Structure formats: structure tokens, C-alpha cells
Amino acid sequence: MAVTVLSISATAPLTAAATAPPLAMAFWRNCLGFAVLGPFLLLLRRREVVRVAHGERGILRREQWRPLVFGFLAATSLALHFATFMTSTRLTSVAMSTALVATQPVWQALIAAGQGVRTSRRTWAGLTLSVVGAAAAGGLDIKSGGTALLGDLLALAGAIAQAGYTALSERSRADVSTPLYSTFTSLVCGLELLAVCWLAHIPLTGFDRSTHLSLLGLLVLPQILGLGSLNFALGRTSATTMSVLLLLETPVAALAAWWLMGQHIKAATAPGLLLIIIGVTVVVTSGGREQAPAQQGKHRRGIPPYPTHTPYRTPQLPSSPLSLTLHHTGKRDPRVDWARHAGDESPTVTLTYHGAGAFDTMSLRRPHAEEKEPGHDGPREPWVDHRRRL
């Protein structure tokens, strides 16, 4: 986890230290990321790539082009995030840019609220703290105006674009693996940024040595080492813990900018930066409580709630499955918590950090309405099969 935070925190200082145009830096980062992810994808997911190329996966069927559209829009949002965030590191301080772009969970919560998801009071409190902190930290930039204020606005735009990328990714990557989706988004981002650089006549070559070292650092640290160590840590800790720890990127990046570039944190902005971190922490840690009140006493039609799980007791099934009533006092098995969600819901837990694809997404899908067993001619209620397995 320490390697993850340190590697990802190098993103803003390395970008600010380079002399190349920010859009060119964003293009080369995606290009180099695709050059690294592509061979790994062929090695690890070769069968999946072949099936997608041959059109054997459902994602390429005519009636399922919608996920591809959302995937393209998600990659476009990620390209917009790259362009705005990397540009903001040149116009404002590294501390302000990193802190403002770290408000991505705040905007993601607002997007979810706009889609009808019930938001808890704890989440709204975190949103309020983040907004107040951003206003307090950017007060000096608002008074002075100029490039610093523009950099702050671009950093906020980068956070909103990343939140849009996350929301769109949840609707597009239901049938593809993480390596394939990350490679796809890197390719689309690179092509879109290449088109923008070509139309704006932004040079992509002829950089000095410091820019080459910055590009190499972006590839090795946040793109490879940060992504790999983060995936490794996610197998041993919770996504919420990692999300909170990633907020340490702001002070670590500020210290790196002070040591490498001589950027000092203004004393007047320190309380606002602290409020931003506290507010985002509140939003991240309140995610698991938002759906709980809405789900009490609510179950899918035709599927009664699962019996409580007792490891040393096997429930006796009655003769008629429709009159199944089990009473237990044991602790409910957490592996079947997804059965409590309503039929129109599909909860998703997503963890992302700026500059990376959707590298860790866990979707909890409900079973099909009808399932058939060998030797059984008609449809069977799925809850009967689940209880037999239990």
C-alpha cells in the first residue's frame, strides 16, 4: 500500500516538471501504457481477444452494441480527464491540482444521486465539507485570478470527467475483463488525444531530456508499479481502505513538488486542503451505508429471503418448495447478501484512481429468472436450486 501511494503521488510532480505541452504528455502516457498493456493482454487474455475478434462474445452482437457505445464514451471521458488534469499541473500548484482532482468520489456521488440512488446524510455531509474546503483552498487563486484560477477549474473538470468515466464504465464493461477494458480505454484515449494534438498543431517529438525522464517516470511509477501494487493490495485489503489511503496522494505529491521543484504550500490554503481530504474520506467511507435503509424489508419477487447461515446445521427442506419457511438464529452468510437486492438493481463496487482504467470492478449480478437442469423439462425457480446447494 505504501508503494501504491508513493507511485501514484508521482503523477502530478512528473507532469509539472516536464517542458512538453500537457496534451502531448497525455498522449504519450496513453501510448506507452497501451504499448505495455497490449503484450500483457495477449499473454494473459489471448483467448478472450481471439473470441472478441471473431465476434463470438455477446459484446459484438448486433443487439448489444450499447456497451460499446458506453465504453467509447467512457474512454472519451478519461481522455478529457487526462487533458484537463495534466494541464492544470502547469497552471496551479501541484497540491491544489492533486487535491481538487481527488474530489472525484464527490462528483461520482452526485451523479449517482442524479440517477435516483438514495444518498445518506453522511455522504451529503462529506460533500459539504469538500465544497467548503475547495472554496477555502482556492480563495487566493480566486482573488488573484489568471492562470492559477484556470488551473483550479481544470482540475475540477478533471475530477468530474473521471467521475463520468467511472459511471459510464459501470454500464459498459459487464462482458469484458479488466485487462481488455483497460487496454481498450488506453487505445481510444491515445487515438483521441493524437487527433487533438494533430488538429491543434501540438508537437509530439523534439522534447528535452527532462521530458523524456518524466515520461519514463510516468510509465514506470503510476502506470506500471502503481497499478500493479494497487491490484496486489486489493487482494489483501478492502477497496474502501485503499480509497482512503489514496487520498494521501495530496500531501505526498505536495512534498515531492516542494523537494523537486521548490513549490511551497501557502499557509492560507492548508485548512482548505485538509477539509477536502476529510470530506472525501467521509464520502468514501459512507458508501456501504447508502443502500441499507432502502433495502430493509424489500426482496425480489418470487425469491424469498435466504435463510440465515449456520455452519454446523443443515436445514431440513419441506416437501413443498413454495411453503419453505426456515427459522434460524445463526449468523447470515455474507456471501449471499446480494440476494437481498431488488430485481432492478445490480450493485457495483468500483475503485479507480486518476490516470488509470477501471482496473478493479466487482459486479454482483442476480441470477436469470429461469434455469434448467439436466433431466428437467420445464423452468425451475432459481431459489430452489440455491437452497439445494446451500
Coordinates of C-alpha atoms in Angstrom, one line a residue:
M1 CA 0.0 0.0 0.0
A2 CA 2.9 2.3 0.7
V3 CA 4.4 1.6 -2.8
T4 CA 0.9 2.3 -4.3
V5 CA 0.6 5.7 -2.6
L6 CA 4.2 6.8 -3.4
S7 CA 4.0 5.6 -7.1
I8 CA 0.7 7.3 -7.8
S9 CA 1.7 10.5 -6.0
A10 CA 4.5 11.0 -8.6
T11 CA 1.9 11.7 -11.3
A12 CA 1.5 15.5 -10.8
P13 CA 5.1 16.4 -10.0
L14 CA 6.4 14.5 -13.0
T15 CA 3.9 16.1 -15.3
A16 CA 4.6 19.6 -13.9
A17 CA 8.4 19.1 -14.2
A18 CA 8.3 18.3 -17.9
T19 CA 8.6 21.1 -20.6
A20 CA 6.4 19.4 -23.3
P21 CA 2.9 20.5 -23.9
P22 CA 0.4 18.8 -21.5
L23 CA -1.7 17.3 -24.3
A24 CA 1.5 15.8 -25.8
M25 CA 2.4 14.4 -22.3
A26 CA -1.2 12.9 -22.0
F27 CA -0.9 11.3 -25.5
W28 CA 2.5 9.7 -24.8
R29 CA 1.3 8.4 -21.4
N30 CA -1.6 6.6 -23.0
C31 CA 0.5 5.4 -25.9
L32 CA 3.2 4.0 -23.6
G33 CA 0.5 2.5 -21.4
F34 CA -1.1 0.8 -24.4
A35 CA 2.3 -0.5 -25.5
V36 CA 2.8 -2.1 -22.1
L37 CA -0.7 -3.4 -21.6
G38 CA -1.1 -4.8 -25.1
P39 CA 1.6 -7.6 -24.9
F40 CA 0.4 -8.5 -21.4
L41 CA -3.2 -8.7 -22.7
L42 CA -2.1 -11.1 -25.5
L43 CA -0.3 -13.2 -22.9
L44 CA -2.9 -13.3 -20.2
R45 CA -6.2 -13.0 -22.2
R46 CA -5.3 -14.3 -25.6
R47 CA -8.4 -16.5 -25.9
E48 CA -10.7 -13.6 -25.0
V49 CA -9.0 -11.3 -27.6
V50 CA -9.5 -14.1 -30.2
R51 CA -13.1 -14.6 -29.3
V52 CA -13.8 -10.8 -29.4
A53 CA -12.0 -10.5 -32.8
H54 CA -14.1 -13.4 -34.2
G55 CA -17.3 -11.9 -32.8
E56 CA -18.1 -14.9 -30.6
R57 CA -18.7 -12.8 -27.5
G58 CA -22.1 -11.2 -26.8
I59 CA -20.5 -7.7 -26.8
L60 CA -20.2 -7.8 -30.6
R61 CA -23.7 -9.0 -31.3
R62 CA -26.0 -6.6 -33.0
E63 CA -28.4 -6.3 -30.1
Q64 CA -25.6 -5.5 -27.7
W65 CA -23.8 -2.6 -29.3
R66 CA -24.9 -0.4 -26.4
P67 CA -22.0 -1.4 -24.1
L68 CA -19.6 -0.5 -26.9
V69 CA -21.1 3.0 -27.1
F70 CA -20.8 3.5 -23.3
G71 CA -17.2 2.1 -23.5
F72 CA -16.3 4.7 -26.1
L73 CA -17.9 7.5 -24.1
A74 CA -16.1 6.3 -21.0
A75 CA -12.7 6.4 -22.8
T76 CA -13.6 9.9 -24.1
S77 CA -14.2 11.0 -20.5
L78 CA -10.9 9.5 -19.5
A79 CA -9.1 11.4 -22.3
L80 CA -10.8 14.6 -21.1
H81 CA -9.6 13.8 -17.6
F82 CA -6.0 13.4 -18.8
A83 CA -6.1 16.6 -20.8
T84 CA -7.6 18.8 -18.0
F85 CA -5.7 17.3 -15.1
M86 CA -2.2 17.3 -16.7
T87 CA -2.8 20.8 -18.0
S88 CA -3.8 22.0 -14.5
T89 CA -0.5 20.9 -13.0
R90 CA 1.2 23.6 -15.2
L91 CA -1.2 26.4 -14.3
T92 CA -1.6 25.9 -10.5
S93 CA 0.3 24.3 -7.7
V94 CA 0.7 20.5 -7.5
A95 CA -1.0 20.5 -4.1
M96 CA -4.1 22.3 -5.4
S97 CA -4.3 20.3 -8.6
T98 CA -4.0 16.9 -6.8
A99 CA -6.4 17.9 -4.0
L100 CA -9.1 19.1 -6.4
V101 CA -8.9 16.1 -8.8
A102 CA -9.1 13.9 -5.7
T103 CA -12.7 15.1 -5.3
Q104 CA -13.8 12.5 -7.9
P105 CA -15.8 10.4 -5.4
V106 CA -17.8 13.6 -4.5
W107 CA -18.9 14.1 -8.1
Q108 CA -19.5 10.4 -8.5
A109 CA -21.9 10.5 -5.6
L110 CA -23.7 13.5 -7.1
I111 CA -24.0 11.6 -10.4
A112 CA -25.5 8.6 -8.5
A113 CA -27.9 10.9 -6.7
G114 CA -29.0 12.3 -10.0
Q115 CA -29.7 8.8 -11.2
G116 CA -32.1 8.2 -8.3
V117 CA -29.7 6.4 -5.9
R118 CA -30.6 7.2 -2.3
T119 CA -27.8 9.3 -0.7
S120 CA -27.2 9.2 3.1
R121 CA -26.8 12.2 5.3
R122 CA -23.2 11.2 5.9
T123 CA -22.5 11.4 2.2
W124 CA -24.1 14.9 2.0
A125 CA -22.0 16.0 5.0
G126 CA -18.9 14.9 3.2
L127 CA -20.0 16.7 0.0
T128 CA -20.5 19.9 2.0
L129 CA -17.0 19.6 3.7
S130 CA -15.4 19.1 0.3
V131 CA -17.1 22.0 -1.3
V132 CA -16.2 24.3 1.6
G133 CA -12.6 23.1 1.6
A134 CA -12.3 23.6 -2.2
A135 CA -13.7 27.2 -1.8
A136 CA -11.3 27.9 1.1
A137 CA -8.2 26.5 -0.6
G138 CA -8.9 28.3 -3.9
G139 CA -9.7 31.6 -2.2
L140 CA -6.3 33.1 -3.0
D141 CA -6.5 31.9 -6.6
I142 CA -10.0 33.4 -7.0
K143 CA -8.7 36.8 -5.7
S144 CA -5.6 36.8 -7.9
G145 CA -7.3 35.2 -10.9
G146 CA -5.2 34.4 -14.0
T147 CA -3.6 31.1 -14.7
A148 CA -3.9 29.8 -11.1
L149 CA -7.7 30.1 -11.1
L150 CA -7.9 28.5 -14.6
G151 CA -5.7 25.6 -13.3
D152 CA -8.1 25.1 -10.4
L153 CA -11.1 25.0 -12.7
L154 CA -9.3 22.5 -15.0
A155 CA -8.5 20.3 -12.0
L156 CA -12.2 20.2 -11.0
A157 CA -13.1 19.5 -14.6
G158 CA -10.7 16.6 -14.5
A159 CA -12.4 15.2 -11.4
I160 CA -15.8 15.5 -13.0
A161 CA -14.5 13.8 -16.2
Q162 CA -13.1 10.9 -14.1
A163 CA -16.4 10.5 -12.3
G164 CA -18.2 10.4 -15.6
Y165 CA -15.7 7.8 -16.8
T166 CA -16.4 5.6 -13.8
A167 CA -20.2 5.9 -14.2
L168 CA -20.0 5.1 -17.9
S169 CA -17.6 2.2 -17.3
E170 CA -20.1 0.5 -14.9
R171 CA -22.6 0.4 -17.8
S172 CA -20.2 -0.8 -20.5
R173 CA -17.8 -3.4 -19.1
A174 CA -20.3 -6.1 -17.9
D175 CA -19.0 -8.6 -20.5
V176 CA -15.3 -7.8 -20.8
S177 CA -12.4 -8.5 -18.4
T178 CA -10.3 -5.8 -16.7
P179 CA -7.1 -6.2 -18.8
L180 CA -9.1 -6.0 -22.1
Y181 CA -11.1 -3.0 -20.9
S182 CA -8.0 -1.1 -19.7
T183 CA -6.2 -1.8 -23.0
F184 CA -9.3 -0.6 -24.9
T185 CA -9.6 2.6 -23.0
S186 CA -5.8 3.3 -23.4
L187 CA -6.1 2.8 -27.1
V188 CA -9.2 5.1 -27.5
C189 CA -7.6 7.8 -25.3
G190 CA -4.4 7.7 -27.2
L191 CA -6.2 8.0 -30.6
E192 CA -8.4 10.8 -29.4
L193 CA -5.5 12.8 -27.9
L194 CA -3.5 12.2 -31.1
A195 CA -6.3 13.7 -33.2
V196 CA -6.5 16.7 -30.8
C197 CA -2.7 17.3 -31.0
W198 CA -2.8 17.0 -34.8
L199 CA -5.6 19.4 -35.2
A200 CA -4.0 21.9 -32.7
H201 CA -0.6 21.5 -34.3
I202 CA 0.9 20.4 -31.0
P203 CA 4.4 18.9 -31.5
L204 CA 4.8 15.3 -30.3
T205 CA 8.6 15.0 -30.8
G206 CA 11.7 17.0 -30.1
F207 CA 11.5 17.0 -26.3
D208 CA 14.4 17.7 -24.0
R209 CA 15.9 15.2 -21.6
S210 CA 13.8 16.2 -18.6
T211 CA 10.6 15.5 -20.6
H212 CA 11.9 12.1 -21.6
L213 CA 12.7 11.3 -18.0
S214 CA 9.3 12.5 -16.9
L215 CA 7.6 10.2 -19.5
L216 CA 9.7 7.3 -18.3
G217 CA 8.8 8.0 -14.7
L218 CA 5.1 8.2 -15.6
L219 CA 5.3 4.9 -17.3
V220 CA 7.2 3.1 -14.5
L221 CA 5.7 4.7 -11.4
P222 CA 1.9 5.3 -11.7
Q223 CA 1.3 3.3 -14.8
I224 CA 3.1 0.0 -14.0
L225 CA 4.3 0.0 -10.4
G226 CA 1.3 1.9 -9.0
L227 CA -1.2 -0.2 -11.0
G228 CA 0.4 -3.5 -10.1
S229 CA 0.9 -2.8 -6.4
L230 CA -2.6 -1.5 -6.2
N231 CA -4.1 -4.7 -7.7
F232 CA -1.8 -6.7 -5.3
A233 CA -3.1 -4.7 -2.3
L234 CA -6.7 -5.0 -3.3
G235 CA -6.4 -8.8 -2.9
R236 CA -5.5 -8.3 0.8
T237 CA -7.4 -5.2 1.9
S238 CA -10.8 -3.6 1.3
A239 CA -11.5 -1.2 -1.6
T240 CA -12.6 1.5 1.0
T241 CA -9.3 1.3 2.8
M242 CA -7.4 1.8 -0.4
S243 CA -9.6 4.6 -1.5
V244 CA -9.0 6.5 1.8
L245 CA -5.2 5.8 1.6
L246 CA -5.1 7.1 -1.9
L247 CA -6.1 10.5 -0.5
L248 CA -2.6 10.6 0.9
E249 CA -1.5 11.4 -2.6
T250 CA -2.2 15.1 -2.0
P251 CA 0.3 15.7 0.8
V252 CA 2.9 13.3 -0.7
A253 CA 2.7 15.0 -4.1
A254 CA 3.0 18.4 -2.4
L255 CA 6.1 17.3 -0.6
A256 CA 7.6 15.9 -3.8
A257 CA 6.8 19.2 -5.6
W258 CA 8.5 21.1 -2.8
W259 CA 11.6 18.9 -2.8
L260 CA 12.0 18.6 -6.6
M261 CA 10.5 21.9 -7.9
G262 CA 10.6 24.3 -4.9
Q263 CA 6.9 24.7 -4.8
H264 CA 5.7 25.8 -1.3
I265 CA 2.3 25.2 0.1
K266 CA 0.7 28.5 1.1
A267 CA -0.4 28.6 4.7
A268 CA -3.8 30.0 3.8
T269 CA -4.6 27.0 1.6
A270 CA -3.6 24.3 4.1
P271 CA -7.0 24.3 6.0
G272 CA -8.9 24.1 2.8
L273 CA -6.8 21.2 1.5
L274 CA -7.4 19.4 4.8
L275 CA -11.1 19.9 4.6
I276 CA -11.1 18.4 1.1
I277 CA -9.3 15.3 2.3
I278 CA -11.7 14.9 5.3
G279 CA -14.8 15.4 3.1
V280 CA -13.7 12.9 0.5
T281 CA -12.9 10.4 3.3
V282 CA -16.4 10.8 4.7
V283 CA -17.9 10.2 1.2
V284 CA -15.8 7.2 0.5
T285 CA -16.4 5.5 3.9
S286 CA -20.2 6.2 3.8
G287 CA -20.7 4.3 0.5
G288 CA -21.6 1.0 2.2
R289 CA -24.4 2.6 4.2
E290 CA -26.3 4.3 1.5
Q291 CA -28.3 1.4 0.2
A292 CA -29.1 -0.2 3.6
P293 CA -32.2 1.8 4.6
A294 CA -33.8 1.3 1.1
Q295 CA -33.3 -2.4 1.2
Q296 CA -34.9 -3.2 4.6
G297 CA -38.0 -5.4 4.1
K298 CA -37.6 -5.4 0.4
H299 CA -36.9 -8.6 -1.7
R300 CA -37.1 -9.8 -5.2
R301 CA -40.5 -11.1 -6.5
G302 CA -40.7 -14.8 -6.4
I303 CA -37.5 -15.2 -4.4
P304 CA -37.9 -15.1 -0.6
P305 CA -35.0 -14.1 1.6
Y306 CA -32.2 -16.6 2.1
P307 CA -32.2 -18.5 5.4
T308 CA -29.6 -17.5 8.0
H309 CA -26.4 -19.3 7.7
T310 CA -25.4 -21.8 10.4
P311 CA -22.2 -23.6 9.7
Y312 CA -23.0 -26.6 11.9
R313 CA -26.6 -27.1 11.0
T314 CA -28.2 -28.3 7.8
P315 CA -31.8 -27.1 7.3
Q316 CA -34.5 -29.6 6.6
L317 CA -36.3 -28.8 3.3
P318 CA -40.1 -29.3 3.4
S319 CA -41.9 -31.3 0.8
S320 CA -43.3 -28.3 -0.9
P321 CA -40.8 -25.7 -2.0
L322 CA -43.5 -23.0 -2.1
S323 CA -44.1 -23.3 1.6
L324 CA -40.4 -23.0 2.6
T325 CA -40.1 -21.3 5.9
L326 CA -36.9 -21.6 7.9
H327 CA -36.2 -20.2 11.3
H328 CA -32.7 -19.9 12.5
T329 CA -30.8 -17.8 15.0
G330 CA -27.4 -18.2 13.4
K331 CA -25.4 -15.6 11.6
R332 CA -26.3 -14.9 8.0
D333 CA -23.7 -15.9 5.4
P334 CA -22.3 -12.7 3.9
R335 CA -21.7 -14.5 0.6
V336 CA -25.4 -14.3 -0.2
D337 CA -26.0 -10.7 0.8
W338 CA -26.6 -9.9 -2.9
A339 CA -29.9 -11.8 -2.8
R340 CA -31.4 -9.1 -0.7
H341 CA -31.3 -6.5 -3.5
A342 CA -34.3 -5.7 -5.6
G343 CA -34.7 -7.2 -9.1
D344 CA -34.0 -3.9 -10.8
E345 CA -30.7 -3.3 -9.0
S346 CA -27.2 -4.6 -9.7
P347 CA -24.8 -3.1 -7.1
T348 CA -21.3 -2.5 -8.3
V349 CA -18.2 -1.7 -6.3
T350 CA -15.6 0.2 -8.2
L351 CA -12.2 1.6 -7.3
T352 CA -10.3 3.9 -9.6
Y353 CA -7.6 6.5 -9.3
H354 CA -6.9 9.3 -11.8
G355 CA -5.0 8.3 -14.8
A356 CA -5.9 4.6 -14.7
G357 CA -8.6 2.5 -16.3
A358 CA -11.3 0.5 -14.5
F359 CA -8.8 -1.9 -13.1
D360 CA -11.0 -3.3 -10.3
T361 CA -14.7 -3.7 -10.7
M362 CA -16.9 -6.3 -9.0
S363 CA -20.4 -6.6 -10.2
L364 CA -23.0 -8.6 -8.2
R365 CA -25.5 -9.9 -10.8
R366 CA -28.7 -11.6 -9.9
P367 CA -29.4 -15.0 -11.5
H368 CA -31.6 -15.5 -14.5
A369 CA -35.3 -15.8 -13.9
E370 CA -35.5 -19.3 -15.4
E371 CA -32.9 -22.0 -15.2
K372 CA -33.0 -25.6 -16.4
E373 CA -31.3 -28.6 -15.0
P374 CA -30.3 -31.8 -16.9
G375 CA -33.4 -34.1 -17.0
H376 CA -35.8 -31.3 -16.1
D377 CA -38.1 -30.2 -18.9
G378 CA -39.7 -27.0 -17.5
P379 CA -38.4 -23.9 -15.8
R380 CA -37.4 -24.2 -12.2
E381 CA -37.5 -21.5 -9.6
P382 CA -33.8 -20.4 -9.0
W383 CA -34.2 -20.1 -5.2
V384 CA -34.9 -23.9 -5.0
D385 CA -31.6 -24.7 -6.7
H386 CA -29.7 -22.2 -4.4
R387 CA -31.1 -23.9 -1.3
R388 CA -30.1 -27.3 -2.5
R389 CA -26.6 -26.1 -3.0
L390 CA -26.7 -24.5 0.5

